Amino acid sequence: MKRAIYPGSFDPVTFGHEDMIRRSAEIVDELYVAVLNNSSKNPLFSVSERVSMLSELTADIPNVVVTSFDGLLIDYMKEIDAQIIVRGLRAVTDFEYELQIAEINRVESPTVETIFLTASPNLSYLSSSIVREFASYGGDISKLVPARFIDAIYAKYGITKKEQKIEQ
Ligand code: ADP
């Protein structure tokens, strides 16, 4: 049984994350999508809001479990008995940081493997921070996030439906 974890902030979840989840769920037996409860960041969505968005989005994928965790990823992996970490690589800028994290995780927990999926070319520009930046100015985020979350994202910036610059 290959149980993997795809950890992240998912603040908010994007089409890039969805693509990663669907592709990795095909490779492993069970995929935990885990929201990191990072107290040092000031998030747009609470952990429970992010968990429910991800649960809604992945409801049709039988081998996906959505959870959250705090503390060290490798400690949480022991708790759920996961052996594989899934991360995405969009550009070289992701690589240096991801390599460092993968190496330290291997030093701390030698049985853990990190696998990387390269971003789908049409989504490699996409990040949660780009979504937040665009949404904060009422920009069109319809190509960045699933339609069902658009209103909730704008609402965080006090932008009403009328003020959204979505192309119809
Ligand atoms: P973190 O704060 O851990 O970087 P994110 O929610 O930003 O959390 O991203 C979680 C993971 O998803 C990371 O491995 C990141 O590289 C990957 N990811 C984010 N956006 C994309 C995308 N558009 N395509 C592929 N992978 C992505």
PDB file of C-alpha atoms and ligand atoms in Angstrom:
ATOM      1  CA  MET A   1       0.000   0.000   0.000  1.00  0.00           C
ATOM      2  CA  LYS A   2       1.684   3.197  -1.164  1.00  0.00           C
ATOM      3  CA  ARG A   3       0.388   6.090   0.921  1.00  0.00           C
ATOM      4  CA  ALA A   4       1.604   9.527  -0.138  1.00  0.00           C
ATOM      5  CA  ILE A   5       1.135  12.999   1.224  1.00  0.00           C
ATOM      6  CA  TYR A   6       0.773  16.179  -0.811  1.00  0.00           C
ATOM      7  CA  PRO A   7       1.360  18.973   1.700  1.00  0.00           C
ATOM      8  CA  GLY A   8       0.862  22.658   1.061  1.00  0.00           C
ATOM      9  CA  SER A   9      -0.757  25.903   2.079  1.00  0.00           C
ATOM     10  CA  PHE A  10      -3.508  25.797  -0.589  1.00  0.00           C
ATOM     11  CA  ASP A  11      -4.410  29.398   0.258  1.00  0.00           C
ATOM     12  CA  PRO A  12      -6.458  29.265  -1.910  1.00  0.00           C
ATOM     13  CA  VAL A  13      -6.510  26.027  -3.906  1.00  0.00           C
ATOM     14  CA  THR A  14      -5.839  26.610  -7.624  1.00  0.00           C
ATOM     15  CA  PHE A  15      -6.165  24.689 -10.883  1.00  0.00           C
ATOM     16  CA  GLY A  16      -2.442  23.922 -10.434  1.00  0.00           C
ATOM     17  CA  HIS A  17      -3.088  22.119  -7.146  1.00  0.00           C
ATOM     18  CA  GLU A  18      -6.078  20.289  -8.614  1.00  0.00           C
ATOM     19  CA  ASP A  19      -3.958  19.083 -11.519  1.00  0.00           C
ATOM     20  CA  MET A  20      -1.257  17.867  -9.113  1.00  0.00           C
ATOM     21  CA  ILE A  21      -3.816  16.036  -6.963  1.00  0.00           C
ATOM     22  CA  ARG A  22      -5.473  14.262  -9.899  1.00  0.00           C
ATOM     23  CA  ARG A  23      -2.151  13.235 -11.414  1.00  0.00           C
ATOM     24  CA  SER A  24      -0.625  11.963  -8.166  1.00  0.00           C
ATOM     25  CA  ALA A  25      -3.783  10.096  -7.157  1.00  0.00           C
ATOM     26  CA  GLU A  26      -3.260   8.023 -10.324  1.00  0.00           C
ATOM     27  CA  ILE A  27       0.240   7.029  -9.236  1.00  0.00           C
ATOM     28  CA  VAL A  28      -0.187   6.090  -5.563  1.00  0.00           C
ATOM     29  CA  ASP A  29      -2.710   3.927  -3.714  1.00  0.00           C
ATOM     30  CA  GLU A  30      -3.792   6.612  -1.275  1.00  0.00           C
ATOM     31  CA  LEU A  31      -3.111  10.343  -1.340  1.00  0.00           C
ATOM     32  CA  TYR A  32      -3.403  12.551   1.724  1.00  0.00           C
ATOM     33  CA  VAL A  33      -3.814  16.185   0.705  1.00  0.00           C
ATOM     34  CA  ALA A  34      -2.679  17.938   3.858  1.00  0.00           C
ATOM     35  CA  VAL A  35      -3.095  21.611   4.689  1.00  0.00           C
ATOM     36  CA  LEU A  36      -0.191  22.924   6.710  1.00  0.00           C
ATOM     37  CA  ASN A  37      -1.347  24.929   9.705  1.00  0.00           C
ATOM     38  CA  ASN A  38       1.507  27.413   9.599  1.00  0.00           C
ATOM     39  CA  SER A  39       1.138  29.874  12.454  1.00  0.00           C
ATOM     40  CA  SER A  40       3.862  32.153  11.079  1.00  0.00           C
ATOM     41  CA  LYS A  41       1.857  32.988   7.947  1.00  0.00           C
ATOM     42  CA  ASN A  42      -1.187  35.233   7.951  1.00  0.00           C
ATOM     43  CA  PRO A  43      -3.555  33.206   5.788  1.00  0.00           C
ATOM     44  CA  LEU A  44      -6.442  34.395   3.632  1.00  0.00           C
ATOM     45  CA  PHE A  45      -8.535  31.291   4.419  1.00  0.00           C
ATOM     46  CA  SER A  46      -8.598  29.455   7.751  1.00  0.00           C
ATOM     47  CA  VAL A  47      -7.331  25.891   7.817  1.00  0.00           C
ATOM     48  CA  SER A  48     -10.872  24.530   8.108  1.00  0.00           C
ATOM     49  CA  GLU A  49     -12.027  26.625   5.139  1.00  0.00           C
ATOM     50  CA  ARG A  50      -9.138  25.298   3.067  1.00  0.00           C
ATOM     51  CA  VAL A  51      -9.872  21.724   4.129  1.00  0.00           C
ATOM     52  CA  SER A  52     -13.506  22.068   3.085  1.00  0.00           C
ATOM     53  CA  MET A  53     -12.618  23.615  -0.289  1.00  0.00           C
ATOM     54  CA  LEU A  54     -10.187  20.782  -1.001  1.00  0.00           C
ATOM     55  CA  SER A  55     -12.712  18.173   0.162  1.00  0.00           C
ATOM     56  CA  GLU A  56     -15.343  19.595  -2.172  1.00  0.00           C
ATOM     57  CA  LEU A  57     -12.905  19.657  -5.069  1.00  0.00           C
ATOM     58  CA  THR A  58     -11.699  16.072  -4.572  1.00  0.00           C
ATOM     59  CA  ALA A  59     -15.029  14.479  -3.614  1.00  0.00           C
ATOM     60  CA  ASP A  60     -15.010  12.479  -6.866  1.00  0.00           C
ATOM     61  CA  ILE A  61     -11.537  10.968  -6.283  1.00  0.00           C
ATOM     62  CA  PRO A  62     -11.957   7.865  -4.109  1.00  0.00           C
ATOM     63  CA  ASN A  63      -8.335   7.492  -2.973  1.00  0.00           C
ATOM     64  CA  VAL A  64      -7.878  11.077  -1.760  1.00  0.00           C
ATOM     65  CA  VAL A  65      -8.136  12.031   1.920  1.00  0.00           C
ATOM     66  CA  VAL A  66      -8.035  15.717   2.899  1.00  0.00           C
ATOM     67  CA  THR A  67      -6.516  16.605   6.272  1.00  0.00           C
ATOM     68  CA  SER A  68      -4.490  19.268   8.058  1.00  0.00           C
ATOM     69  CA  PHE A  69      -1.460  19.128  10.298  1.00  0.00           C
ATOM     70  CA  ASP A  70       0.886  21.300  12.309  1.00  0.00           C
ATOM     71  CA  GLY A  71       4.476  20.763  13.191  1.00  0.00           C
ATOM     72  CA  LEU A  72       6.931  18.723  11.192  1.00  0.00           C
ATOM     73  CA  LEU A  73       5.743  16.961   8.076  1.00  0.00           C
ATOM     74  CA  ILE A  74       7.802  13.851   8.803  1.00  0.00           C
ATOM     75  CA  ASP A  75       6.255  13.528  12.264  1.00  0.00           C
ATOM     76  CA  TYR A  76       2.777  13.716  10.761  1.00  0.00           C
ATOM     77  CA  MET A  77       3.791  11.144   8.139  1.00  0.00           C
ATOM     78  CA  LYS A  78       4.712   8.688  10.892  1.00  0.00           C
ATOM     79  CA  GLU A  79       1.298   9.260  12.459  1.00  0.00           C
ATOM     80  CA  ILE A  80      -0.561   8.380   9.248  1.00  0.00           C
ATOM     81  CA  ASP A  81       2.028   5.846   8.071  1.00  0.00           C
ATOM     82  CA  ALA A  82       2.854   7.601   4.782  1.00  0.00           C
ATOM     83  CA  GLN A  83       6.143   6.990   2.980  1.00  0.00           C
ATOM     84  CA  ILE A  84       6.034   9.364   0.024  1.00  0.00           C
ATOM     85  CA  ILE A  85       5.915  13.159  -0.248  1.00  0.00           C
ATOM     86  CA  VAL A  86       4.544  14.661  -3.464  1.00  0.00           C
ATOM     87  CA  ARG A  87       5.589  18.172  -4.473  1.00  0.00           C
ATOM     88  CA  GLY A  88       5.277  20.209  -7.637  1.00  0.00           C
ATOM     89  CA  LEU A  89       7.997  21.911  -9.632  1.00  0.00           C
ATOM     90  CA  ARG A  90       6.986  24.920 -11.665  1.00  0.00           C
ATOM     91  CA  ALA A  91      10.306  26.573 -12.441  1.00  0.00           C
ATOM     92  CA  VAL A  92      13.940  26.521 -11.355  1.00  0.00           C
ATOM     93  CA  THR A  93      12.980  28.903  -8.579  1.00  0.00           C
ATOM     94  CA  ASP A  94      11.009  26.065  -6.926  1.00  0.00           C
ATOM     95  CA  PHE A  95      13.875  23.637  -7.351  1.00  0.00           C
ATOM     96  CA  GLU A  96      16.472  24.975  -4.935  1.00  0.00           C
ATOM     97  CA  TYR A  97      14.057  25.242  -2.035  1.00  0.00           C
ATOM     98  CA  GLU A  98      12.368  21.904  -2.754  1.00  0.00           C
ATOM     99  CA  LEU A  99      15.690  20.077  -3.041  1.00  0.00           C
ATOM    100  CA  GLN A 100      16.796  21.423   0.325  1.00  0.00           C
ATOM    101  CA  ILE A 101      13.551  20.351   2.013  1.00  0.00           C
ATOM    102  CA  ALA A 102      13.648  16.906   0.364  1.00  0.00           C
ATOM    103  CA  GLU A 103      17.215  16.378   1.548  1.00  0.00           C
ATOM    104  CA  ILE A 104      16.592  17.416   5.125  1.00  0.00           C
ATOM    105  CA  ASN A 105      13.514  15.192   5.247  1.00  0.00           C
ATOM    106  CA  ARG A 106      15.595  12.272   4.021  1.00  0.00           C
ATOM    107  CA  VAL A 107      18.278  12.933   6.638  1.00  0.00           C
ATOM    108  CA  GLU A 108      15.655  13.079   9.385  1.00  0.00           C
ATOM    109  CA  SER A 109      13.624  10.169   8.092  1.00  0.00           C
ATOM    110  CA  PRO A 110      15.619   7.932   5.696  1.00  0.00           C
ATOM    111  CA  THR A 111      12.674   5.802   4.577  1.00  0.00           C
ATOM    112  CA  VAL A 112      10.778   8.817   3.244  1.00  0.00           C
ATOM    113  CA  GLU A 113      10.962   9.520  -0.507  1.00  0.00           C
ATOM    114  CA  THR A 114      10.001  12.806  -2.156  1.00  0.00           C
ATOM    115  CA  ILE A 115       8.642  12.630  -5.683  1.00  0.00           C
ATOM    116  CA  PHE A 116       8.244  15.686  -7.892  1.00  0.00           C
ATOM    117  CA  LEU A 117       5.722  16.211 -10.630  1.00  0.00           C
ATOM    118  CA  THR A 118       6.529  18.948 -13.091  1.00  0.00           C
ATOM    119  CA  ALA A 119       3.744  21.475 -13.522  1.00  0.00           C
ATOM    120  CA  SER A 120       1.521  21.068 -16.549  1.00  0.00           C
ATOM    121  CA  PRO A 121       2.820  23.649 -19.058  1.00  0.00           C
ATOM    122  CA  ASN A 122      -0.421  25.637 -19.147  1.00  0.00           C
ATOM    123  CA  LEU A 123      -0.389  25.946 -15.332  1.00  0.00           C
ATOM    124  CA  SER A 124       3.272  26.535 -14.609  1.00  0.00           C
ATOM    125  CA  TYR A 125       2.744  30.286 -14.039  1.00  0.00           C
ATOM    126  CA  LEU A 126       0.062  29.674 -11.442  1.00  0.00           C
ATOM    127  CA  SER A 127       0.446  30.104  -7.682  1.00  0.00           C
ATOM    128  CA  SER A 128      -1.844  30.922  -4.771  1.00  0.00           C
ATOM    129  CA  SER A 129      -0.028  34.229  -4.322  1.00  0.00           C
ATOM    130  CA  ILE A 130      -0.815  35.234  -7.927  1.00  0.00           C
ATOM    131  CA  VAL A 131      -4.469  34.438  -7.257  1.00  0.00           C
ATOM    132  CA  ARG A 132      -4.449  36.557  -4.083  1.00  0.00           C
ATOM    133  CA  GLU A 133      -2.737  39.444  -5.855  1.00  0.00           C
ATOM    134  CA  PHE A 134      -5.212  39.413  -8.768  1.00  0.00           C
ATOM    135  CA  ALA A 135      -8.278  38.925  -6.575  1.00  0.00           C
ATOM    136  CA  SER A 136      -7.307  41.767  -4.266  1.00  0.00           C
ATOM    137  CA  TYR A 137      -7.681  44.179  -7.214  1.00  0.00           C
ATOM    138  CA  GLY A 138     -10.849  42.524  -8.495  1.00  0.00           C
ATOM    139  CA  GLY A 139      -8.926  40.983 -11.438  1.00  0.00           C
ATOM    140  CA  ASP A 140     -10.242  38.019 -13.409  1.00  0.00           C
ATOM    141  CA  ILE A 141      -9.338  34.806 -11.559  1.00  0.00           C
ATOM    142  CA  SER A 142     -11.657  32.534 -13.526  1.00  0.00           C
ATOM    143  CA  LYS A 143      -8.752  30.867 -15.351  1.00  0.00           C
ATOM    144  CA  LEU A 144      -6.840  30.322 -12.102  1.00  0.00           C
ATOM    145  CA  VAL A 145      -9.254  28.706  -9.650  1.00  0.00           C
ATOM    146  CA  PRO A 146     -12.331  26.455  -9.868  1.00  0.00           C
ATOM    147  CA  ALA A 147     -15.491  28.494 -10.465  1.00  0.00           C
ATOM    148  CA  ARG A 148     -17.157  27.316  -7.238  1.00  0.00           C
ATOM    149  CA  PHE A 149     -14.533  29.187  -5.129  1.00  0.00           C
ATOM    150  CA  ILE A 150     -14.450  32.513  -6.975  1.00  0.00           C
ATOM    151  CA  ASP A 151     -17.060  34.335  -4.881  1.00  0.00           C
ATOM    152  CA  ALA A 152     -15.520  33.172  -1.596  1.00  0.00           C
ATOM    153  CA  ILE A 153     -12.085  34.440  -2.678  1.00  0.00           C
ATOM    154  CA  TYR A 154     -13.344  37.883  -3.728  1.00  0.00           C
ATOM    155  CA  ALA A 155     -15.408  38.079  -0.541  1.00  0.00           C
ATOM    156  CA  LYS A 156     -12.183  37.945   1.481  1.00  0.00           C
ATOM    157  CA  TYR A 157     -11.251  41.263  -0.149  1.00  0.00           C
ATOM    158  CA  GLY A 158     -14.727  42.731   0.236  1.00  0.00           C
ATOM    159  CA  ILE A 159     -15.260  42.624  -3.531  1.00  0.00           C
ATOM    160  CA  THR A 160     -18.878  42.106  -4.504  1.00  0.00           C
ATOM    161  CA  LYS A 161     -20.164  40.197  -7.515  1.00  0.00           C
ATOM    162  CA  LYS A 162     -20.775  43.466  -9.375  1.00  0.00           C
ATOM    163  CA  GLU A 163     -17.162  44.564  -8.859  1.00  0.00           C
ATOM    164  CA  GLN A 164     -15.638  41.308 -10.180  1.00  0.00           C
ATOM    165  CA  LYS A 165     -13.888  41.758 -13.526  1.00  0.00           C
ATOM    166  CA  ILE A 166     -14.816  38.283 -14.785  1.00  0.00           C
ATOM    167  CA  GLU A 167     -15.205  37.909 -18.545  1.00  0.00           C
ATOM    168  CA  GLN A 168     -18.597  36.314 -19.160  1.00  0.00           C
TER     169      GLN A 168
HETATM  170  P1  ADP B   1       3.639  25.792  -0.055  1.00  0.00           P
HETATM  171  O1  ADP B   1       3.327  26.967   0.820  1.00  0.00           O
HETATM  172  O2  ADP B   1       3.992  24.529   0.662  1.00  0.00           O
HETATM  173  O3  ADP B   1       4.570  26.086  -1.216  1.00  0.00           O
HETATM  174  P2  ADP B   1       1.483  25.765  -1.968  1.00  0.00           P
HETATM  175  O4  ADP B   1       0.036  25.614  -1.630  1.00  0.00           O
HETATM  176  O5  ADP B   1       1.900  27.057  -2.564  1.00  0.00           O
HETATM  177  O6  ADP B   1       2.212  25.423  -0.647  1.00  0.00           O
HETATM  178  O7  ADP B   1       1.939  24.601  -2.947  1.00  0.00           O
HETATM  179  C1  ADP B   1       1.881  23.253  -2.564  1.00  0.00           C
HETATM  180  C2  ADP B   1       2.612  22.418  -3.590  1.00  0.00           C
HETATM  181  O8  ADP B   1       1.947  22.524  -4.841  1.00  0.00           O
HETATM  182  C3  ADP B   1       4.063  22.829  -3.851  1.00  0.00           C
HETATM  183  O9  ADP B   1       4.826  21.657  -4.064  1.00  0.00           O
HETATM  184  C4  ADP B   1       3.985  23.630  -5.120  1.00  0.00           C
HETATM  185  O10 ADP B   1       5.192  23.561  -5.852  1.00  0.00           O
HETATM  186  C5  ADP B   1       2.876  22.891  -5.846  1.00  0.00           C
HETATM  187  N1  ADP B   1       2.193  23.746  -6.817  1.00  0.00           N
HETATM  188  C6  ADP B   1       1.585  24.929  -6.578  1.00  0.00           C
HETATM  189  N2  ADP B   1       1.073  25.443  -7.721  1.00  0.00           N
HETATM  190  C7  ADP B   1       1.370  24.551  -8.708  1.00  0.00           C
HETATM  191  C8  ADP B   1       1.160  24.510 -10.130  1.00  0.00           C
HETATM  192  N3  ADP B   1       0.561  25.507 -10.767  1.00  0.00           N
HETATM  193  N4  ADP B   1       1.610  23.425 -10.801  1.00  0.00           N
HETATM  194  C9  ADP B   1       2.263  22.436 -10.148  1.00  0.00           C
HETATM  195  N5  ADP B   1       2.520  22.425  -8.836  1.00  0.00           N
HETATM  196  C10 ADP B   1       2.084  23.463  -8.120  1.00  0.00           C
END
